[in-house]
Amino acid sequence: HLTLSRTWGPQTANLRVDHQRTFFDPGPAQRVVVLDRLPELEYRLRASHIGTTPLYVNAVGTANYLAVDRFASLQARYQRLDLFPTLSLLVPGLPWLNLTPTGGARLTYYSATYSADRRSLVREPLTRTYFTGGMSLVGPSVSRVWVREAGHKLKHLIEPRIDYAYVSDPGEGWRIHVFDQKDLVQVSNHLTWSLSNRLFFKAGDATSREVATLEVSQDYSFSQPLTPATPHTPASRSGPLSLWLRLSPAMASTLDARATLDPVTGNLRSTSLSAMMSAAGAMAAVTWYSSFHPFTGDITSSQTRLSGGWSAPSGIWRVESGIVYDIENTKLLEQRYVLRYKG
């Protein structure tokens, strides 16, 4: 992987060359998938004010020359051009209420697409177009500040939020070879509501920092159900109810707890508990997450992840390691060892 990058103002240009090999079925019959960018040229424009209007523009554009080799059964080279501009409107209003509508369009050109049997890529170009829209409503927010000894301050902020997202159906998705995330389109017509409680602490003249967060959120779809039907429960357009608690008692330590509840049965779907601590270039983290059957409540998965890292005082070398262990099936799932050098 090689990346050359140049940034000026709100604009960034990246030139990437990437070679990726994924191995399946270890042994004499090992199969390999090869994906290459030869190369990729990307342009990004961060949110920029359009004159004196309340409009802001974002844009991402990429030009690719791609090569794919899937088990030697699908070999091809083709070009892809992707353009994705979006506009946001900053609606003037009250300081405790923010309303931001957005809209965009995405155009992607492919020089080759799947044949009718999806076994090869043929020189039949395709231009895919779809539209996006959204609305973000934050507030009304309320807060209270307590002043303690030595000028220390504690601030409690309550902030409701509603985000609406719409993505139109581009059609003919079966003709497009999926090389990366740019080729995937998730048709959407849903909103997400959340209610956040945030606690900030400021010691004297130091910068304020967030020491605790409690958030409740849920998705709701206006089209397809987010929770599919089962033999015991009906389908629901509501997604799982998510609960999130994050504590940061010190600058370099966090404790994070999450849970999701099934919208139909009210039972737990998943839980996770993680802790992280870092000091003097060293880091250690542990996560334990479980999933449950939403109807019976039985544990379907229970895993833990341990990770750590250490950097030399010079900052040139860094060693990282991590393992994932399946508690339910008493099986080691993953080992990772990384040595990094920064020249």
mmCIF file of C-alpha atoms in Angstrom:
data_model
loop_
_atom_site.group_PDB
_atom_site.id
_atom_site.type_symbol
_atom_site.label_atom_id
_atom_site.label_comp_id
_atom_site.label_asym_id
_atom_site.label_seq_id
_atom_site.Cartn_x
_atom_site.Cartn_y
_atom_site.Cartn_z
ATOM 1 C CA HIS A 1 0.000 0.000 0.000
ATOM 2 C CA LEU A 2 1.395 3.398 -1.021
ATOM 3 C CA THR A 3 -0.308 6.769 -0.477
ATOM 4 C CA LEU A 4 0.798 10.224 -1.562
ATOM 5 C CA SER A 5 -1.281 13.076 -0.114
ATOM 6 C CA ARG A 6 -1.431 16.838 -0.542
ATOM 7 C CA THR A 7 -3.703 19.209 1.420
ATOM 8 C CA TRP A 8 -4.398 22.883 0.779
ATOM 9 C CA GLY A 9 -7.125 24.715 2.637
ATOM 10 C CA PRO A 10 -10.299 22.579 2.701
ATOM 11 C CA GLN A 11 -9.083 20.450 -0.239
ATOM 12 C CA THR A 12 -7.146 17.177 -0.234
ATOM 13 C CA ALA A 13 -5.761 15.083 -3.084
ATOM 14 C CA ASN A 14 -4.652 11.483 -2.566
ATOM 15 C CA LEU A 15 -2.875 9.093 -4.917
ATOM 16 C CA ARG A 16 -3.034 5.446 -3.806
ATOM 17 C CA VAL A 17 -1.587 2.200 -5.090
ATOM 18 C CA ASP A 18 -2.817 -0.883 -3.250
ATOM 19 C CA HIS A 19 -2.263 -4.656 -3.536
ATOM 20 C CA GLN A 20 -4.406 -6.928 -1.384
ATOM 21 C CA ARG A 21 -4.307 -10.748 -1.186
ATOM 22 C CA THR A 22 -6.853 -12.736 0.857
ATOM 23 C CA PHE A 23 -6.204 -16.445 1.478
ATOM 24 C CA PHE A 24 -8.889 -19.117 1.861
ATOM 25 C CA ASP A 25 -8.720 -22.857 2.637
ATOM 26 C CA PRO A 26 -5.094 -23.297 3.813
ATOM 27 C CA GLY A 27 -3.429 -26.289 2.233
ATOM 28 C CA PRO A 28 -2.572 -27.553 -1.255
ATOM 29 C CA ALA A 29 -5.926 -26.330 -2.637
ATOM 30 C CA GLN A 30 -5.529 -22.854 -1.176
ATOM 31 C CA ARG A 31 -7.587 -20.202 -2.953
ATOM 32 C CA VAL A 32 -6.504 -16.572 -3.199
ATOM 33 C CA VAL A 33 -8.468 -13.397 -3.990
ATOM 34 C CA VAL A 34 -6.357 -10.533 -5.351
ATOM 35 C CA LEU A 35 -7.653 -6.936 -5.480
ATOM 36 C CA ASP A 36 -5.451 -4.152 -6.881
ATOM 37 C CA ARG A 37 -5.802 -0.393 -7.250
ATOM 38 C CA LEU A 38 -3.513 0.592 -10.129
ATOM 39 C CA PRO A 39 -3.895 3.401 -9.024
ATOM 40 C CA GLU A 40 -6.639 5.454 -7.325
ATOM 41 C CA LEU A 41 -6.786 9.238 -7.536
ATOM 42 C CA GLU A 42 -9.059 10.855 -4.935
ATOM 43 C CA TYR A 43 -10.151 14.465 -4.422
ATOM 44 C CA ARG A 44 -11.938 15.661 -1.270
ATOM 45 C CA LEU A 45 -13.510 19.023 -0.478
ATOM 46 C CA ARG A 46 -14.446 19.497 3.169
ATOM 47 C CA ALA A 47 -17.489 21.592 4.152
ATOM 48 C CA SER A 48 -16.958 24.957 2.483
ATOM 49 C CA HIS A 49 -19.120 28.062 2.665
ATOM 50 C CA ILE A 50 -20.656 29.132 -0.658
ATOM 51 C CA GLY A 51 -20.245 32.903 -0.765
ATOM 52 C CA THR A 52 -22.563 34.733 1.605
ATOM 53 C CA THR A 53 -25.308 32.102 1.397
ATOM 54 C CA PRO A 54 -26.117 29.713 4.279
ATOM 55 C CA LEU A 55 -25.123 26.793 2.010
ATOM 56 C CA TYR A 56 -22.084 24.544 2.491
ATOM 57 C CA VAL A 57 -20.705 22.109 -0.085
ATOM 58 C CA ASN A 58 -18.872 18.801 0.430
ATOM 59 C CA ALA A 59 -17.528 16.681 -2.403
ATOM 60 C CA VAL A 60 -15.637 13.441 -2.939
ATOM 61 C CA GLY A 61 -14.420 12.238 -6.314
ATOM 62 C CA THR A 62 -12.325 9.205 -7.226
ATOM 63 C CA ALA A 63 -10.912 7.764 -10.444
ATOM 64 C CA ASN A 64 -9.785 4.121 -10.309
ATOM 65 C CA TYR A 65 -8.064 1.570 -12.461
ATOM 66 C CA LEU A 66 -8.979 -1.728 -10.766
ATOM 67 C CA ALA A 67 -7.781 -5.313 -11.176
ATOM 68 C CA VAL A 68 -9.509 -8.353 -9.690
ATOM 69 C CA ASP A 69 -8.610 -12.064 -9.591
ATOM 70 C CA ARG A 70 -11.093 -14.247 -7.697
ATOM 71 C CA PHE A 71 -9.864 -17.875 -7.505
ATOM 72 C CA ALA A 72 -8.841 -17.563 -11.170
ATOM 73 C CA SER A 73 -12.548 -17.888 -12.079
ATOM 74 C CA LEU A 74 -13.037 -14.130 -12.435
ATOM 75 C CA GLN A 75 -10.171 -12.085 -13.810
ATOM 76 C CA ALA A 76 -10.628 -8.578 -15.100
ATOM 77 C CA ARG A 77 -9.338 -5.029 -15.238
ATOM 78 C CA TYR A 78 -11.686 -2.086 -15.498
ATOM 79 C CA GLN A 79 -12.121 1.615 -14.717
ATOM 80 C CA ARG A 80 -14.420 3.279 -12.207
ATOM 81 C CA LEU A 81 -15.245 6.977 -11.816
ATOM 82 C CA ASP A 82 -17.175 8.088 -8.721
ATOM 83 C CA LEU A 83 -18.519 11.599 -7.958
ATOM 84 C CA PHE A 84 -20.435 12.420 -4.761
ATOM 85 C CA PRO A 85 -21.219 16.112 -4.042
ATOM 86 C CA THR A 86 -23.540 17.130 -1.186
ATOM 87 C CA LEU A 87 -25.068 20.419 -0.048
ATOM 88 C CA SER A 88 -25.932 21.392 3.520
ATOM 89 C CA LEU A 89 -28.058 24.304 4.663
ATOM 90 C CA LEU A 90 -27.247 25.937 7.979
ATOM 91 C CA VAL A 91 -30.634 27.214 9.115
ATOM 92 C CA PRO A 92 -30.301 30.284 11.363
ATOM 93 C CA GLY A 93 -32.261 30.028 14.560
ATOM 94 C CA LEU A 94 -31.981 29.773 18.297
ATOM 95 C CA PRO A 95 -28.596 28.924 19.867
ATOM 96 C CA TRP A 96 -30.123 25.916 21.653
ATOM 97 C CA LEU A 97 -31.736 24.468 18.492
ATOM 98 C CA ASN A 98 -29.933 23.432 15.287
ATOM 99 C CA LEU A 99 -31.647 22.350 12.063
ATOM 100 C CA THR A 100 -29.458 21.157 9.164
ATOM 101 C CA PRO A 101 -30.994 19.739 5.960
ATOM 102 C CA THR A 102 -28.676 18.045 3.425
ATOM 103 C CA GLY A 103 -29.007 16.726 -0.098
ATOM 104 C CA GLY A 104 -26.707 15.058 -2.568
ATOM 105 C CA ALA A 105 -26.342 12.973 -5.689
ATOM 106 C CA ARG A 106 -23.886 10.198 -6.487
ATOM 107 C CA LEU A 107 -22.784 9.177 -9.956
ATOM 108 C CA THR A 108 -20.581 6.159 -10.551
ATOM 109 C CA TYR A 109 -19.341 5.014 -13.973
ATOM 110 C CA TYR A 110 -18.128 1.439 -14.585
ATOM 111 C CA SER A 111 -16.330 0.483 -17.795
ATOM 112 C CA ALA A 112 -17.220 -3.209 -17.255
ATOM 113 C CA THR A 113 -20.118 -5.030 -15.576
ATOM 114 C CA TYR A 114 -21.195 -8.593 -14.835
ATOM 115 C CA SER A 115 -22.402 -10.850 -17.609
ATOM 116 C CA ALA A 116 -25.900 -12.331 -17.361
ATOM 117 C CA ASP A 117 -24.565 -15.417 -15.527
ATOM 118 C CA ARG A 118 -22.347 -13.268 -13.209
ATOM 119 C CA ARG A 119 -19.302 -15.392 -14.039
ATOM 120 C CA SER A 120 -17.304 -12.752 -15.873
ATOM 121 C CA LEU A 121 -16.993 -9.010 -16.403
ATOM 122 C CA VAL A 122 -17.830 -7.839 -19.904
ATOM 123 C CA ARG A 123 -17.199 -4.505 -21.615
ATOM 124 C CA GLU A 124 -20.724 -3.197 -21.132
ATOM 125 C CA PRO A 125 -20.407 0.211 -19.397
ATOM 126 C CA LEU A 126 -22.891 1.281 -16.751
ATOM 127 C CA THR A 127 -23.556 4.648 -15.109
ATOM 128 C CA ARG A 128 -25.257 4.322 -11.737
ATOM 129 C CA THR A 129 -27.003 7.324 -10.200
ATOM 130 C CA TYR A 130 -28.837 7.747 -6.920
ATOM 131 C CA PHE A 131 -29.839 10.589 -4.615
ATOM 132 C CA THR A 132 -29.428 11.194 -0.904
ATOM 133 C CA GLY A 133 -31.212 13.470 1.521
ATOM 134 C CA GLY A 134 -31.270 14.071 5.211
ATOM 135 C CA MET A 135 -32.266 16.291 8.076
ATOM 136 C CA SER A 136 -30.549 16.767 11.412
ATOM 137 C CA LEU A 137 -32.427 18.337 14.330
ATOM 138 C CA VAL A 138 -30.442 18.905 17.525
ATOM 139 C CA GLY A 139 -32.212 20.381 20.528
ATOM 140 C CA PRO A 140 -33.792 21.994 22.320
ATOM 141 C CA SER A 141 -30.770 21.532 24.595
ATOM 142 C CA VAL A 142 -30.765 22.412 28.276
ATOM 143 C CA SER A 143 -27.820 22.605 30.647
ATOM 144 C CA ARG A 144 -26.830 23.566 34.157
ATOM 145 C CA VAL A 145 -23.433 24.520 35.601
ATOM 146 C CA TRP A 146 -22.237 23.999 39.176
ATOM 147 C CA VAL A 147 -19.190 25.926 40.437
ATOM 148 C CA ARG A 148 -17.087 24.091 43.011
ATOM 149 C CA GLU A 149 -14.087 24.963 45.141
ATOM 150 C CA ALA A 150 -11.021 26.521 43.462
ATOM 151 C CA GLY A 151 -13.122 27.503 40.469
ATOM 152 C CA HIS A 152 -13.794 23.926 39.337
ATOM 153 C CA LYS A 153 -16.930 23.632 37.197
ATOM 154 C CA LEU A 154 -19.321 20.776 36.475
ATOM 155 C CA LYS A 155 -21.737 21.070 33.541
ATOM 156 C CA HIS A 156 -24.708 18.776 32.811
ATOM 157 C CA LEU A 157 -26.066 18.907 29.245
ATOM 158 C CA ILE A 158 -29.275 17.194 28.066
ATOM 159 C CA GLU A 159 -29.505 17.056 24.270
ATOM 160 C CA PRO A 160 -32.200 15.352 22.148
ATOM 161 C CA ARG A 161 -31.416 14.656 18.500
ATOM 162 C CA ILE A 162 -33.286 13.393 15.424
ATOM 163 C CA ASP A 163 -31.485 12.393 12.210
ATOM 164 C CA TYR A 164 -33.389 11.479 9.038
ATOM 165 C CA ALA A 165 -31.653 9.730 6.136
ATOM 166 C CA TYR A 166 -32.908 8.918 2.638
ATOM 167 C CA VAL A 167 -31.056 6.997 -0.100
ATOM 168 C CA SER A 168 -32.857 6.255 -3.370
ATOM 169 C CA ASP A 169 -32.736 2.903 -5.157
ATOM 170 C CA PRO A 170 -30.069 2.975 -7.923
ATOM 171 C CA GLY A 171 -31.338 -0.232 -9.554
ATOM 172 C CA GLU A 172 -29.374 -2.911 -11.461
ATOM 173 C CA GLY A 173 -27.133 -3.622 -8.494
ATOM 174 C CA TRP A 174 -26.608 -7.201 -9.682
ATOM 175 C CA ARG A 175 -24.526 -5.932 -12.629
ATOM 176 C CA ILE A 176 -21.886 -4.264 -10.430
ATOM 177 C CA HIS A 177 -18.839 -6.121 -9.159
ATOM 178 C CA VAL A 178 -18.273 -5.253 -5.482
ATOM 179 C CA PHE A 179 -14.657 -4.162 -5.140
ATOM 180 C CA ASP A 180 -15.044 -2.013 -1.994
ATOM 181 C CA GLN A 181 -17.600 0.029 -0.051
ATOM 182 C CA LYS A 182 -18.128 2.486 -2.916
ATOM 183 C CA ASP A 183 -19.954 -0.252 -4.831
ATOM 184 C CA LEU A 184 -22.452 -0.996 -2.051
ATOM 185 C CA VAL A 185 -25.646 1.024 -1.729
ATOM 186 C CA GLN A 186 -27.974 0.635 1.254
ATOM 187 C CA VAL A 187 -31.392 1.964 0.273
ATOM 188 C CA SER A 188 -32.679 3.951 3.232
ATOM 189 C CA ASN A 189 -35.734 5.846 4.424
ATOM 190 C CA HIS A 190 -35.442 6.003 8.187
ATOM 191 C CA LEU A 191 -34.763 8.238 11.148
ATOM 192 C CA THR A 192 -32.727 7.830 14.304
ATOM 193 C CA TRP A 193 -33.704 9.490 17.563
ATOM 194 C CA SER A 194 -31.418 9.824 20.553
ATOM 195 C CA LEU A 195 -31.372 11.451 23.971
ATOM 196 C CA SER A 196 -27.956 12.235 25.422
ATOM 197 C CA ASN A 197 -26.911 13.193 28.926
ATOM 198 C CA ARG A 198 -23.367 14.581 29.040
ATOM 199 C CA LEU A 199 -21.310 15.603 32.046
ATOM 200 C CA PHE A 200 -18.329 17.961 31.560
ATOM 201 C CA PHE A 201 -15.633 18.870 34.096
ATOM 202 C CA LYS A 202 -13.339 21.894 34.014
ATOM 203 C CA ALA A 203 -10.546 22.418 36.523
ATOM 204 C CA GLY A 204 -9.658 26.103 36.813
ATOM 205 C CA ASP A 205 -8.407 27.458 33.495
ATOM 206 C CA ALA A 206 -7.873 24.009 31.962
ATOM 207 C CA THR A 207 -9.824 22.823 28.920
ATOM 208 C CA SER A 208 -13.206 21.314 29.668
ATOM 209 C CA ARG A 209 -13.458 17.539 29.127
ATOM 210 C CA GLU A 210 -16.345 15.097 28.990
ATOM 211 C CA VAL A 211 -16.253 12.721 31.957
ATOM 212 C CA ALA A 212 -19.540 10.835 31.502
ATOM 213 C CA THR A 213 -22.107 10.161 28.781
ATOM 214 C CA LEU A 214 -25.427 8.332 28.945
ATOM 215 C CA GLU A 215 -27.260 7.947 25.630
ATOM 216 C CA VAL A 216 -30.441 6.198 24.501
ATOM 217 C CA SER A 217 -31.152 5.816 20.769
ATOM 218 C CA GLN A 218 -33.297 3.875 18.293
ATOM 219 C CA ASP A 219 -33.864 3.625 14.530
ATOM 220 C CA TYR A 220 -37.255 3.682 12.813
ATOM 221 C CA SER A 221 -37.873 2.814 9.150
ATOM 222 C CA PHE A 222 -40.607 4.302 6.974
ATOM 223 C CA SER A 223 -40.284 1.512 4.404
ATOM 224 C CA GLN A 224 -38.841 -1.936 5.140
ATOM 225 C CA PRO A 225 -38.955 -3.524 8.637
ATOM 226 C CA LEU A 226 -35.722 -3.183 10.597
ATOM 227 C CA THR A 227 -36.582 -6.163 12.808
ATOM 228 C CA PRO A 228 -37.598 -9.217 10.732
ATOM 229 C CA ALA A 229 -40.434 -11.512 11.734
ATOM 230 C CA THR A 230 -39.756 -14.824 13.495
ATOM 231 C CA PRO A 231 -42.003 -17.848 14.089
ATOM 232 C CA HIS A 232 -42.792 -16.297 17.482
ATOM 233 C CA THR A 233 -42.802 -12.522 16.867
ATOM 234 C CA PRO A 234 -44.077 -10.124 14.170
ATOM 235 C CA ALA A 235 -41.867 -7.852 12.092
ATOM 236 C CA SER A 236 -41.243 -4.313 13.313
ATOM 237 C CA ARG A 237 -40.174 -1.101 11.632
ATOM 238 C CA SER A 238 -38.320 -0.177 14.813
ATOM 239 C CA GLY A 239 -34.736 -1.213 15.334
ATOM 240 C CA PRO A 240 -33.137 -2.303 18.615
ATOM 241 C CA LEU A 241 -33.194 0.145 21.509
ATOM 242 C CA SER A 242 -29.559 1.061 22.237
ATOM 243 C CA LEU A 243 -28.180 2.104 25.626
ATOM 244 C CA TRP A 244 -24.666 3.518 25.969
ATOM 245 C CA LEU A 245 -22.760 4.562 29.097
ATOM 246 C CA ARG A 246 -19.223 5.943 28.861
ATOM 247 C CA LEU A 247 -17.112 7.036 31.848
ATOM 248 C CA SER A 248 -13.749 8.779 31.692
ATOM 249 C CA PRO A 249 -12.585 9.296 35.279
ATOM 250 C CA ALA A 250 -9.050 10.242 34.145
ATOM 251 C CA MET A 251 -7.518 11.654 30.971
ATOM 252 C CA ALA A 252 -6.128 8.301 29.793
ATOM 253 C CA SER A 253 -8.774 5.835 30.975
ATOM 254 C CA THR A 254 -12.290 4.976 29.818
ATOM 255 C CA LEU A 255 -15.019 2.523 30.764
ATOM 256 C CA ASP A 256 -17.656 1.773 28.148
ATOM 257 C CA ALA A 257 -20.876 -0.255 28.590
ATOM 258 C CA ARG A 258 -23.439 -0.899 25.844
ATOM 259 C CA ALA A 259 -26.658 -2.899 25.507
ATOM 260 C CA THR A 260 -29.336 -3.366 22.850
ATOM 261 C CA LEU A 261 -32.925 -4.450 23.503
ATOM 262 C CA ASP A 262 -35.211 -6.181 21.006
ATOM 263 C CA PRO A 263 -38.060 -3.779 20.046
ATOM 264 C CA VAL A 264 -40.682 -6.572 19.982
ATOM 265 C CA THR A 265 -39.848 -8.782 22.973
ATOM 266 C CA GLY A 266 -37.985 -6.213 25.088
ATOM 267 C CA ASN A 267 -35.268 -8.806 25.786
ATOM 268 C CA LEU A 268 -31.538 -8.247 25.520
ATOM 269 C CA ARG A 269 -29.990 -8.713 22.094
ATOM 270 C CA SER A 270 -26.396 -7.848 22.938
ATOM 271 C CA THR A 271 -24.160 -6.422 25.644
ATOM 272 C CA SER A 272 -20.578 -5.219 25.735
ATOM 273 C CA LEU A 273 -18.247 -3.971 28.438
ATOM 274 C CA SER A 274 -14.829 -2.527 27.696
ATOM 275 C CA ALA A 275 -12.070 -0.727 29.547
ATOM 276 C CA MET A 276 -8.988 1.064 28.245
ATOM 277 C CA MET A 277 -5.987 2.635 29.952
ATOM 278 C CA SER A 278 -2.890 4.287 28.510
ATOM 279 C CA ALA A 279 0.205 5.943 29.940
ATOM 280 C CA ALA A 280 3.710 6.828 28.734
ATOM 281 C CA GLY A 281 3.302 5.256 25.301
ATOM 282 C CA ALA A 282 1.713 2.050 26.599
ATOM 283 C CA MET A 283 -1.914 1.000 26.118
ATOM 284 C CA ALA A 284 -4.017 -1.903 27.393
ATOM 285 C CA ALA A 285 -7.662 -2.661 26.615
ATOM 286 C CA VAL A 286 -10.141 -5.454 27.309
ATOM 287 C CA THR A 287 -13.620 -5.975 25.845
ATOM 288 C CA TRP A 288 -16.254 -8.579 26.673
ATOM 289 C CA TYR A 289 -19.278 -8.793 24.428
ATOM 290 C CA SER A 290 -22.213 -11.205 24.315
ATOM 291 C CA SER A 291 -25.255 -11.750 22.121
ATOM 292 C CA PHE A 292 -28.581 -13.299 23.091
ATOM 293 C CA HIS A 293 -31.547 -14.922 21.408
ATOM 294 C CA PRO A 294 -34.223 -12.184 21.483
ATOM 295 C CA PHE A 295 -37.056 -14.655 22.222
ATOM 296 C CA THR A 296 -35.558 -17.263 24.573
ATOM 297 C CA GLY A 297 -32.844 -15.087 26.123
ATOM 298 C CA ASP A 298 -30.228 -17.820 25.613
ATOM 299 C CA ILE A 299 -26.609 -16.745 25.064
ATOM 300 C CA THR A 300 -25.664 -17.261 21.412
ATOM 301 C CA SER A 301 -22.155 -15.814 21.613
ATOM 302 C CA SER A 302 -19.732 -14.699 24.303
ATOM 303 C CA GLN A 303 -16.292 -13.405 23.352
ATOM 304 C CA THR A 304 -13.492 -11.342 24.818
ATOM 305 C CA ARG A 305 -10.848 -9.234 23.116
ATOM 306 C CA LEU A 306 -7.523 -8.351 24.756
ATOM 307 C CA SER A 307 -5.196 -5.835 23.142
ATOM 308 C CA GLY A 308 -2.145 -3.825 24.072
ATOM 309 C CA GLY A 309 0.623 -1.709 22.630
ATOM 310 C CA TRP A 310 3.896 -0.020 23.540
ATOM 311 C CA SER A 311 5.843 2.758 21.824
ATOM 312 C CA ALA A 312 9.527 3.476 22.198
ATOM 313 C CA PRO A 313 10.332 6.863 23.809
ATOM 314 C CA SER A 314 11.563 8.101 20.424
ATOM 315 C CA GLY A 315 8.186 7.305 18.867
ATOM 316 C CA ILE A 316 9.822 5.509 15.930
ATOM 317 C CA TRP A 317 8.948 1.948 16.973
ATOM 318 C CA ARG A 318 5.646 0.577 18.203
ATOM 319 C CA VAL A 319 4.649 -2.982 19.133
ATOM 320 C CA GLU A 320 0.979 -4.050 19.209
ATOM 321 C CA SER A 321 -0.731 -7.326 20.014
ATOM 322 C CA GLY A 322 -4.274 -8.618 20.361
ATOM 323 C CA ILE A 323 -6.274 -11.820 20.771
ATOM 324 C CA VAL A 324 -9.957 -12.708 20.461
ATOM 325 C CA TYR A 325 -11.231 -15.643 22.512
ATOM 326 C CA ASP A 326 -14.632 -17.339 22.248
ATOM 327 C CA ILE A 327 -15.747 -17.954 25.833
ATOM 328 C CA GLU A 328 -18.887 -19.846 24.862
ATOM 329 C CA ASN A 329 -17.013 -22.389 22.693
ATOM 330 C CA THR A 330 -13.615 -22.188 24.522
ATOM 331 C CA LYS A 331 -11.800 -21.428 21.278
ATOM 332 C CA LEU A 332 -9.092 -18.946 20.301
ATOM 333 C CA LEU A 333 -10.421 -17.082 17.259
ATOM 334 C CA GLU A 334 -7.719 -14.572 16.393
ATOM 335 C CA GLN A 335 -4.133 -13.622 17.174
ATOM 336 C CA ARG A 336 -2.557 -10.427 15.899
ATOM 337 C CA TYR A 337 1.029 -9.186 16.275
ATOM 338 C CA VAL A 338 2.135 -5.899 14.700
ATOM 339 C CA LEU A 339 5.467 -4.097 14.580
ATOM 340 C CA ARG A 340 5.327 -0.502 13.294
ATOM 341 C CA TYR A 341 8.194 1.717 12.193
ATOM 342 C CA LYS A 342 7.813 5.405 11.387
ATOM 343 C CA GLY A 343 10.616 6.838 9.291
#
